Amino acid sequence: MQTVYFDYNATTPVDERVVSAMLPYYLNVYGNPSNMNSAHGKEANRAYKRSLRTIADYFRIESTDGIILTSGATESNNLVIKSLVGSVKKPCRIITSKIEHDSVIKTLESLSDSVIIDYVENDGSGRINLADLESRITEDTVLVTIIGANNEIGTIQPIEEIAEIAHRHGVPFHCDATQLVPHRRIDLLAQNIDYVSMSGHKIYAPKGVGLLLCRDDRALNRITPQIVGGGQQNGYRSGTINVPGIVSLAEAVKLLDAEMESDNAICNELFGVFFRVLDAEGIPYRLNGDTMNRIEGNISISIEGLTSVQLLAALSEFSISTGSACSTGKESHVLRAIGCPKEVISGTIRIGYGRFSKREEIIALAEKLVGYYNRVYRNN
Ligand code: PMP
């Protein structure tokens, strides 16, 4: 049997339609969009501008100037955090949570000479405590940065409420929405989010492209370039513009616009089917994360009495993971931060699914898991 892919939170397959949209910009329109003296350059520039327009309309930001094309959410997170820290008198404070992706936590830790990091509490399902957030804001706070949906446990944060609290105290809000974008529409103007980070490879576009979205001029003006050189992207991020990359993002968001609902419906069906198989057999499991506020394509689960090493071996025909793909081998800081006991942390697996996942595939996974449990604990 071919290995079945269940690691969509680590990365999604690239949609063929995204590849088709990109191909002409490798094969025919390969000019440098910054060279407006050549016909090839002009045509590439038109594709770049068209893609910017599609992205600005989809995410609803004030102008296309607020789009910074990056190599992915890691770079976007670095860019916004380092900008905000660099733009004020020191020392300053940044509020975040203990369930952020490492690209936020490590960036903040690398700035520990100039930033005091305030970690807001969460409720044990990964939802942050809004009263605690508000109580931590001081006049030295320069940014609130909170993950939109967690990459390990799928919990979604109340981002509009967070934005409202931050703004009431005059503090900008950045949301690492890398895992939220595939499942929820994000509207920076209506939801009042100053900055959004995301990666193409979570929305069926390739790896190595992403965005930092700035809601308006005010947000953009706080950004200090971290990569300087030829002055592309209005100087905010130098380097020859990746035209196929931005075309892929524009195509991917068009597909989200049309298909997010059906993508989520597929995921909901798979979630239900998986747990029906486990429940029918009375398998003792624990689902991590919030039961209501969660992204559709994620199951973070531990089975009583089994370790994740055993589970990964028993389920080796399925590409699943133990937690975040970016920190394989380390104990999960997210599970620790939501108060999971040690045996749950060492027993957790993550199953990620999406647009191309099939009902029969998740049934096969669930049945395999049940069979393994029964062999180990019920001698059958
Ligand atoms: N933030 C979150 C929530 C993520 O899930 C990821 C990718 N796992 C990143 C940031 C980093 O994205 P990339 O590796 O594409 O830079």
XYZ file of C-alpha atoms and ligand atoms in Angstrom:
396
model
C 0.000 0.000 0.000
C 1.215 3.480 -0.817
C 1.813 5.759 2.163
C -1.224 7.928 2.838
C -0.540 11.587 3.508
C -1.902 12.869 6.820
C 0.489 15.684 7.602
C -1.310 18.738 6.193
C -0.374 20.867 9.215
C 3.282 20.354 8.323
C 2.677 21.151 4.670
C -0.043 20.646 2.088
C 0.351 19.086 -1.331
C 0.557 21.724 -4.059
C -2.727 22.002 -5.946
C -2.279 21.194 -9.651
C -4.189 24.324 -10.533
C -1.618 26.361 -8.604
C 1.194 24.667 -10.516
C -0.593 25.409 -13.830
C -0.978 29.065 -12.901
C 2.733 29.321 -12.074
C 4.178 27.481 -15.064
C 3.957 30.305 -17.631
C 6.041 32.445 -15.278
C 8.852 29.925 -15.440
C 8.568 28.999 -19.091
C 7.465 32.146 -20.950
C 7.123 35.249 -18.815
C 10.432 34.891 -17.003
C 11.507 38.544 -17.087
C 12.558 40.460 -14.011
C 9.521 42.501 -12.925
C 11.766 45.312 -11.717
C 13.130 45.811 -15.229
C 10.433 47.927 -16.772
C 12.558 48.600 -19.861
C 11.998 45.155 -21.307
C 8.806 43.645 -22.646
C 9.432 40.518 -20.606
C 9.989 42.570 -17.473
C 6.830 44.588 -18.069
C 4.730 41.488 -18.542
C 6.154 39.908 -15.393
C 5.447 43.161 -13.561
C 1.832 43.089 -14.712
C 1.475 39.548 -13.317
C 3.074 40.681 -10.055
C 0.694 43.640 -9.743
C -2.327 41.497 -10.624
C -1.339 38.985 -7.966
C -0.905 41.739 -5.377
C -4.405 43.007 -6.195
C -5.955 39.548 -5.759
C -4.196 39.085 -2.407
C -5.113 42.566 -1.124
C -8.760 42.019 -2.088
C -8.902 38.581 -0.501
C -7.354 39.565 2.824
C -8.856 43.049 2.678
C -5.991 45.376 3.382
C -5.957 49.072 2.629
C -3.554 48.940 -0.320
C -1.301 46.536 -2.186
C 1.674 48.391 -0.647
C 0.877 46.520 2.570
C 1.843 43.169 1.060
C 5.401 42.036 1.723
C 6.355 38.876 -0.127
C 8.679 36.788 2.023
C 10.122 33.287 2.057
C 7.425 32.165 4.490
C 5.895 32.759 7.878
C 9.228 32.334 9.671
C 10.628 35.347 7.849
C 7.370 37.285 8.217
C 7.368 36.692 11.982
C 11.000 37.768 12.233
C 10.349 40.860 10.137
C 7.426 42.181 12.124
C 8.844 41.411 15.568
C 12.311 42.805 14.834
C 10.762 45.912 13.255
C 8.586 46.672 16.238
C 11.418 46.174 18.684
C 13.797 48.272 16.608
C 11.369 51.150 16.197
C 11.111 52.205 19.852
C 13.215 53.366 22.720
C 14.430 50.438 24.784
C 13.553 48.551 26.897
C 10.210 47.421 25.568
C 7.781 44.591 26.180
C 6.014 42.214 23.842
C 3.052 40.079 24.831
C 2.790 36.613 23.382
C 1.749 33.112 24.444
C 3.569 29.906 25.259
C 1.838 28.126 22.402
C 3.395 30.138 19.598
C 5.384 28.605 16.786
C 9.145 28.564 17.389
C 9.619 31.247 14.742
C 7.923 33.687 17.148
C 9.334 32.368 20.421
C 12.929 32.036 19.207
C 12.821 35.437 17.530
C 11.688 37.015 20.784
C 14.281 35.107 22.790
C 17.013 36.264 20.398
C 16.069 39.847 21.290
C 16.190 39.307 25.024
C 18.659 42.197 25.507
C 16.030 44.668 24.359
C 12.669 42.996 24.989
C 10.867 41.700 28.033
C 8.583 38.898 26.927
C 5.231 38.695 28.690
C 3.540 35.318 28.287
C -0.225 35.411 28.526
C -1.952 32.480 30.227
C -4.142 29.979 28.421
C -7.096 27.967 29.665
C -5.712 24.470 29.209
C -7.311 23.988 25.800
C -4.927 26.528 24.337
C -7.303 29.529 24.277
C -5.611 32.559 25.729
C -7.050 34.308 28.753
C -8.284 37.724 27.598
C -8.404 39.276 31.068
C -4.811 38.180 31.649
C -3.837 39.649 28.287
C -5.317 43.010 29.186
C -3.726 43.044 32.627
C -0.271 42.540 31.093
C -0.367 45.558 28.783
C 1.839 48.394 30.027
C 3.002 51.627 28.469
C 6.176 49.838 27.347
C 4.250 47.185 25.402
C 5.012 47.589 21.694
C 3.274 44.534 20.262
C 0.808 41.775 21.003
C 1.665 38.732 18.898
C -0.630 35.714 19.100
C -0.930 32.674 16.876
C -4.263 32.506 15.010
C -4.573 28.726 15.156
C -2.043 26.429 16.739
C -0.042 24.149 14.462
C 0.002 21.227 16.897
C -3.402 21.222 18.579
C -5.460 23.318 16.157
C -6.985 25.669 18.763
C -8.270 28.921 17.278
C -7.836 32.169 19.223
C -10.465 34.907 19.569
C -8.501 37.226 17.293
C -11.061 40.004 17.074
C -11.245 40.274 20.852
C -7.452 40.251 21.092
C -7.248 43.028 18.494
C -9.859 45.045 20.346
C -8.007 44.796 23.673
C -4.625 45.604 22.135
C -6.005 48.616 20.284
C -7.868 49.930 23.310
C -4.399 50.371 24.800
C -2.835 51.676 21.588
C -0.785 48.524 20.959
C -0.541 46.925 17.493
C -1.618 43.302 17.024
C 0.215 40.726 14.944
C -1.338 37.364 14.185
C 0.663 34.406 12.937
C -2.226 33.046 10.903
C -0.271 30.359 9.050
C -2.616 27.559 10.165
C -5.759 29.669 10.258
C -5.660 30.930 6.669
C -6.554 27.535 5.111
C -9.697 27.287 7.249
C -10.990 30.780 7.994
C -11.371 33.918 5.943
C -9.228 36.698 7.367
C -10.200 40.327 6.829
C -7.545 42.636 8.263
C -9.695 45.768 7.897
C -12.862 44.376 9.488
C -11.083 42.282 12.123
C -8.700 45.100 12.947
C -5.520 43.043 12.677
C -2.413 45.138 12.034
C -0.173 42.337 10.765
C -0.720 38.822 9.471
C 1.984 36.234 8.728
C 1.361 33.211 6.539
C 3.066 30.612 4.342
C 2.097 29.398 0.876
C 2.727 25.745 1.635
C -0.185 25.506 4.081
C -2.638 26.618 1.378
C -1.695 24.289 -1.491
C 1.005 26.606 -2.901
C 4.750 25.795 -2.815
C 7.190 26.009 0.062
C 9.463 29.025 0.280
C 6.885 31.761 -0.320
C 4.832 33.618 2.234
C 3.480 36.989 3.191
C 3.587 39.636 5.822
C 0.353 41.559 5.392
C 0.112 45.060 6.833
C -3.402 46.357 7.366
C -2.708 49.994 6.420
C 0.003 52.646 5.978
C 0.283 53.110 9.709
C 1.191 49.445 10.176
C 3.496 49.419 7.149
C 5.371 52.500 8.335
C 6.507 50.655 11.462
C 8.265 47.986 9.392
C 12.046 48.225 9.186
C 13.576 46.191 6.358
C 15.631 43.264 7.603
C 16.891 42.312 4.138
C 18.349 45.246 2.231
C 19.762 45.465 -1.256
C 18.150 46.422 -4.560
C 15.157 48.126 -2.944
C 12.444 45.868 -4.370
C 9.015 45.869 -2.706
C 9.325 49.574 -1.892
C 12.496 48.781 0.004
C 10.704 46.662 2.602
C 12.226 43.403 1.400
C 14.954 43.488 -1.178
C 15.727 40.674 -3.575
C 14.431 39.870 -7.039
C 10.697 39.339 -6.825
C 9.623 35.720 -7.011
C 6.981 36.115 -9.718
C 5.899 32.451 -9.917
C 5.789 32.530 -6.104
C 3.407 35.462 -5.847
C 1.319 34.107 -8.735
C 1.027 30.852 -6.773
C -0.200 32.684 -3.686
C -2.781 34.623 -5.704
C -4.053 31.415 -7.294
C -4.093 29.638 -3.920
C -6.211 32.371 -2.317
C -8.616 32.360 -5.280
C -9.055 28.633 -4.679
C -9.579 29.228 -0.951
C -12.193 31.801 -1.807
C -14.068 29.257 -3.905
C -13.356 26.069 -1.979
C -12.679 26.765 1.681
C -16.196 25.703 2.584
C -15.915 22.386 0.764
C -12.368 21.854 2.106
C -13.723 22.323 5.631
C -16.675 20.048 4.916
C -14.293 17.265 3.843
C -12.290 17.792 7.030
C -15.376 17.758 9.246
C -16.529 14.517 7.710
C -13.123 12.904 8.252
C -13.001 14.094 11.862
C -16.417 12.551 12.571
C -15.620 9.274 10.830
C -12.307 8.880 12.666
C -13.828 9.270 16.100
C -16.827 7.066 15.280
C -14.432 4.187 14.572
C -12.527 4.790 17.835
C -15.688 5.261 19.902
C -17.334 2.126 18.513
C -14.390 0.143 19.872
C -14.173 2.009 23.185
C -10.603 3.176 22.596
C -9.506 5.417 25.503
C -8.157 8.571 23.896
C -7.596 12.193 24.756
C -8.117 14.872 22.102
C -5.845 17.841 22.747
C -6.951 21.410 22.135
C -10.276 23.195 22.255
C -13.239 21.044 21.261
C -15.237 23.913 19.713
C -12.722 26.480 18.554
C -10.452 24.421 16.367
C -9.342 24.310 12.764
C -10.935 21.574 10.739
C -7.850 19.757 9.450
C -6.199 18.686 12.681
C -6.431 15.888 15.231
C -3.930 15.918 18.088
C -4.587 12.805 20.076
C -3.049 10.474 22.616
C -4.180 6.900 23.307
C -4.023 5.747 26.905
C -1.118 3.369 27.459
C 0.561 3.902 24.077
C 3.549 6.074 23.235
C 3.838 8.088 20.052
C 6.873 5.989 19.081
C 4.694 2.857 19.190
C 1.917 4.589 17.289
C 4.176 5.952 14.562
C 5.641 2.480 14.058
C 2.232 0.787 14.056
C 0.831 3.347 11.624
C 3.851 3.528 9.369
C 1.812 3.409 6.129
C 0.412 6.791 7.096
C 2.437 10.014 7.100
C 1.494 11.426 10.483
C 3.679 13.195 13.014
C 4.272 13.498 16.715
C 3.767 17.253 16.865
C 5.220 20.187 15.048
C 7.305 19.160 12.026
C 9.666 22.017 12.832
C 10.645 20.632 16.221
C 10.620 16.866 15.726
C 12.386 15.035 18.532
C 11.913 17.741 21.160
C 9.232 17.569 23.837
C 6.321 19.709 22.667
C 6.347 23.126 24.348
C 2.720 23.551 23.267
C 1.464 20.423 25.024
C 3.495 21.407 28.072
C 1.988 24.900 28.029
C -1.569 23.563 28.007
C -0.744 21.443 31.044
C -0.621 17.963 29.489
C 0.873 15.324 31.770
C 4.171 13.745 30.648
C 2.560 10.527 29.403
C 0.180 12.511 27.204
C 3.048 14.560 25.781
C 5.033 11.454 24.950
C 1.966 9.719 23.556
C 0.590 12.382 21.247
C 0.312 12.046 17.494
C -0.896 14.672 15.036
C -3.082 13.781 12.076
C -3.451 16.546 9.489
C -5.816 16.363 6.517
C -7.414 18.600 3.945
C -8.578 19.171 0.376
C -7.362 15.891 -1.096
C -7.937 13.568 1.871
C -10.407 10.735 1.516
C -12.931 9.176 3.873
C -11.663 5.639 3.193
C -8.132 6.755 4.030
C -9.063 7.988 7.496
C -11.167 4.882 8.097
C -8.102 2.776 7.233
C -6.021 4.821 9.672
C -8.595 4.559 12.475
C -9.034 0.813 11.943
C -5.311 0.241 11.979
C -5.059 2.155 15.236
C -7.906 0.191 16.793
C -6.352 -3.101 15.637
C -3.046 -2.179 17.194
C -4.636 -1.157 20.496
C -6.623 -4.386 20.633
C -3.512 -6.480 19.959
C -1.545 -4.734 22.702
C -4.273 -4.510 25.370
C -7.009 -6.946 24.529
C -5.014 -9.860 23.152
C -6.948 -10.047 19.903
N 3.867 29.604 12.112
C 3.092 28.516 12.139
C 1.845 28.536 12.978
C 3.422 27.390 11.395
O 2.641 26.313 11.435
C 4.594 27.413 10.618
C 5.010 26.203 9.795
N 4.936 25.002 10.480
C 5.372 28.576 10.610
C 4.972 29.651 11.372
C 6.627 28.662 9.808
O 6.363 28.579 8.443
P 7.558 28.373 7.417
O 8.299 27.168 7.864
O 6.865 28.186 6.110
O 8.395 29.601 7.449
